[in-house]
């Protein structure tokens, strides 16, 4: 029997995305009474909500396979190297059905509040329908990148057309065929939308603030023989990821200077042509840091952009001119640059011609007015504190998590918060939904819960000192690294938002895993149990 019989559940999991699905499975396997609540009417999280045209993986599909079940790995076939959102959502449903998880998931149920009851050592979990339940532990598998960011513009309320953010795409879809469409944002998402919508819209206006380095995705179907090979290679892939990082991309151990300039250029060309197993993410360190090699690679990629765009003036607008390759997350395209060779596609360079306001019929920039039936916001996310603030979370003494963040985000390991016992944010070292990072992190959380119960305790919380030291360490890393001070991965994309030192800032996944193992082996000394 659970040591805390006052709670209806041992654990409530919030969210049934990639992390929530695995948390429900793992914690249930540990013999805990678990219930998951999911706001959407289906499972999948990111792969449920991001139903915009063109949405697909830009990391190979096989990297998204859960590793823990031989049966799942055997039975699931990926149809393409980089599968599209409907198939990714189907995969999540397949896993949920196969593991019989659905009976413990309550769909269409938003968690609105969490209130800690110190006397009874449990959380009261408030739901949008006005009901509530209780749980000793809560795992907030809410996704770092789940709260959309829509910039505010004068006149936005006047706009009479249809608009949507890509990550809250209506399930019934939006009619885009033959319409005049505007897309704001040219990150990974914007590029995916633009290259698709260009094919069907009567007119597409792309509002670009910062040009991006895009490499060809080189997607293709996976046939049965290749899928067999992938299945046979899973064990090796998982081993590689555990030993290296979260992706099975081999990194080149050489220095860039071990090669001549001609050899390096030939190497970039092979990567560009998609010569496996070479991948831009595996390039030597010097390619990523500002300096002559980064300049050389950036120039190579700029040349590739110019080659693909017919109009030299448009090409120059699409060539990044204020940052080198790697200063932003690399983007994969399949027809993005070619879209700008079409007559129905127009590019507005917002740095030269900023948006002044929305009108009843579209968008007015300083020099242009565009009439638009639909405006698509591909403008990114209000990371971590965005989704956390959407729930009213009250910890010890009734203090809210929002109050806890009054002077900026603070956490211990980016997983727990001082003053908020038994509440976990399963955020791996790499933000996002990399399965390789999520599985071990949730395993670690499960071990901790069992440790508390075995010890006959009912609660565990990080000490103030541990939280302070982790937070300061993270902030130092952010402020000392020019990449992070501008990065969406610490929330720098939102004007005025204090930095959120995500685990990415601290250490690579392998080191972070080792740190967690050490904490567990040491009896969770950075935490207080009671
Ligand atoms: P990103 O990568 O944050 O991209 C957002 C895009 O929206 C980017 O091009 C921004 O330009 C642009 N943006 C943001 N605010 C504005 C305003 N106010 N005006 C014009 N343009 C704006 O989000 P994605 O959805 O593409 O990527 C999601 C990530 O989630 C993906 O990379 C994975 O890591 C997981 P900017 O570059 O800031 O000038």
PDB file of C-alpha atoms and ligand atoms in Angstrom, residues 145 149 151 153 166 184-190 207 209-210 328-329 350-351 378-381 488-489 493, ligand 1:
ATOM      1  CA  UNK A 145       7.702  24.428 -26.407  1.00  0.00           C
ATOM      2  CA  UNK A 149       4.052  33.159 -28.877  1.00  0.00           C
ATOM      3  CA  UNK A 151       3.587  39.069 -31.030  1.00  0.00           C
ATOM      4  CA  UNK A 153       0.585  44.372 -33.265  1.00  0.00           C
ATOM      5  CA  UNK A 166       1.017  26.930 -36.248  1.00  0.00           C
ATOM      6  CA  UNK A 184       5.042  35.653 -40.245  1.00  0.00           C
ATOM      7  CA  UNK A 185       8.233  33.868 -39.145  1.00  0.00           C
ATOM      8  CA  UNK A 186      10.856  31.886 -41.053  1.00  0.00           C
ATOM      9  CA  UNK A 187      12.242  29.448 -38.455  1.00  0.00           C
ATOM     10  CA  UNK A 188      11.908  25.653 -38.801  1.00  0.00           C
ATOM     11  CA  UNK A 189       8.121  25.922 -38.704  1.00  0.00           C
ATOM     12  CA  UNK A 190       7.749  28.915 -41.014  1.00  0.00           C
ATOM     13  CA  UNK A 207       7.137  38.277 -43.619  1.00  0.00           C
ATOM     14  CA  UNK A 209      12.607  39.233 -39.901  1.00  0.00           C
ATOM     15  CA  UNK A 210      15.797  37.179 -39.973  1.00  0.00           C
ATOM     16  CA  UNK A 328      20.318  29.650 -34.742  1.00  0.00           C
ATOM     17  CA  UNK A 329      19.001  26.109 -34.981  1.00  0.00           C
ATOM     18  CA  UNK A 350      10.790  43.208 -42.081  1.00  0.00           C
ATOM     19  CA  UNK A 351      14.156  44.673 -41.126  1.00  0.00           C
ATOM     20  CA  UNK A 378       5.016  30.807 -37.181  1.00  0.00           C
ATOM     21  CA  UNK A 379       6.488  33.034 -34.514  1.00  0.00           C
ATOM     22  CA  UNK A 380       7.761  30.485 -32.014  1.00  0.00           C
ATOM     23  CA  UNK A 381       7.121  29.803 -28.366  1.00  0.00           C
ATOM     24  CA  UNK A 488      15.038  30.953 -28.097  1.00  0.00           C
ATOM     25  CA  UNK A 489      16.351  28.059 -25.997  1.00  0.00           C
ATOM     26  CA  UNK A 493      13.001  35.436 -28.406  1.00  0.00           C
TER      27      UNK A 493
HETATM   28  P1  LIG B   1      11.397  29.752 -33.891  1.00  0.00           P
HETATM   29  O1  LIG B   1      12.588  28.999 -34.298  1.00  0.00           O
HETATM   30  O2  LIG B   1      11.404  30.463 -32.571  1.00  0.00           O
HETATM   31  O3  LIG B   1      11.121  30.787 -35.068  1.00  0.00           O
HETATM   32  C1  LIG B   1      10.240  31.858 -34.921  1.00  0.00           C
HETATM   33  C2  LIG B   1      10.279  32.717 -36.142  1.00  0.00           C
HETATM   34  O4  LIG B   1       9.370  33.776 -35.948  1.00  0.00           O
HETATM   35  C3  LIG B   1      11.638  33.345 -36.405  1.00  0.00           C
HETATM   36  O5  LIG B   1      11.836  33.446 -37.785  1.00  0.00           O
HETATM   37  C4  LIG B   1      11.472  34.713 -35.779  1.00  0.00           C
HETATM   38  O6  LIG B   1      12.328  35.696 -36.311  1.00  0.00           O
HETATM   39  C5  LIG B   1      10.049  35.021 -36.139  1.00  0.00           C
HETATM   40  N1  LIG B   1       9.466  36.032 -35.280  1.00  0.00           N
HETATM   41  C6  LIG B   1       9.310  35.988 -33.934  1.00  0.00           C
HETATM   42  N2  LIG B   1       8.745  37.127 -33.490  1.00  0.00           N
HETATM   43  C7  LIG B   1       8.559  37.894 -34.577  1.00  0.00           C
HETATM   44  C8  LIG B   1       8.019  39.187 -34.767  1.00  0.00           C
HETATM   45  N3  LIG B   1       7.591  39.926 -33.741  1.00  0.00           N
HETATM   46  N4  LIG B   1       7.960  39.672 -36.020  1.00  0.00           N
HETATM   47  C9  LIG B   1       8.418  38.943 -37.059  1.00  0.00           C
HETATM   48  N5  LIG B   1       8.962  37.721 -36.944  1.00  0.00           N
HETATM   49  C10 LIG B   1       9.013  37.209 -35.724  1.00  0.00           C
HETATM   50  O7  LIG B   1      10.099  28.838 -33.865  1.00  0.00           O
HETATM   51  P2  LIG B   1       9.767  27.605 -34.803  1.00  0.00           P
HETATM   52  O8  LIG B   1       8.339  27.273 -34.513  1.00  0.00           O
HETATM   53  O9  LIG B   1      10.151  27.863 -36.187  1.00  0.00           O
HETATM   54  O10 LIG B   1      10.701  26.466 -34.265  1.00  0.00           O
HETATM   55  C11 LIG B   1      10.261  25.730 -33.188  1.00  0.00           C
HETATM   56  C12 LIG B   1      11.333  24.954 -32.559  1.00  0.00           C
HETATM   57  O11 LIG B   1      10.686  24.094 -31.660  1.00  0.00           O
HETATM   58  C13 LIG B   1      12.125  24.086 -33.435  1.00  0.00           C
HETATM   59  O12 LIG B   1      13.274  24.700 -33.871  1.00  0.00           O
HETATM   60  C14 LIG B   1      12.475  22.952 -32.509  1.00  0.00           C
HETATM   61  O13 LIG B   1      13.663  23.255 -31.820  1.00  0.00           O
HETATM   62  C15 LIG B   1      11.387  22.891 -31.555  1.00  0.00           C
HETATM   63  P3  LIG B   1      13.770  36.005 -35.657  1.00  0.00           P
HETATM   64  O14 LIG B   1      14.661  34.888 -36.126  1.00  0.00           O
HETATM   65  O15 LIG B   1      13.570  35.972 -34.158  1.00  0.00           O
HETATM   66  O16 LIG B   1      14.138  37.334 -36.151  1.00  0.00           O
END
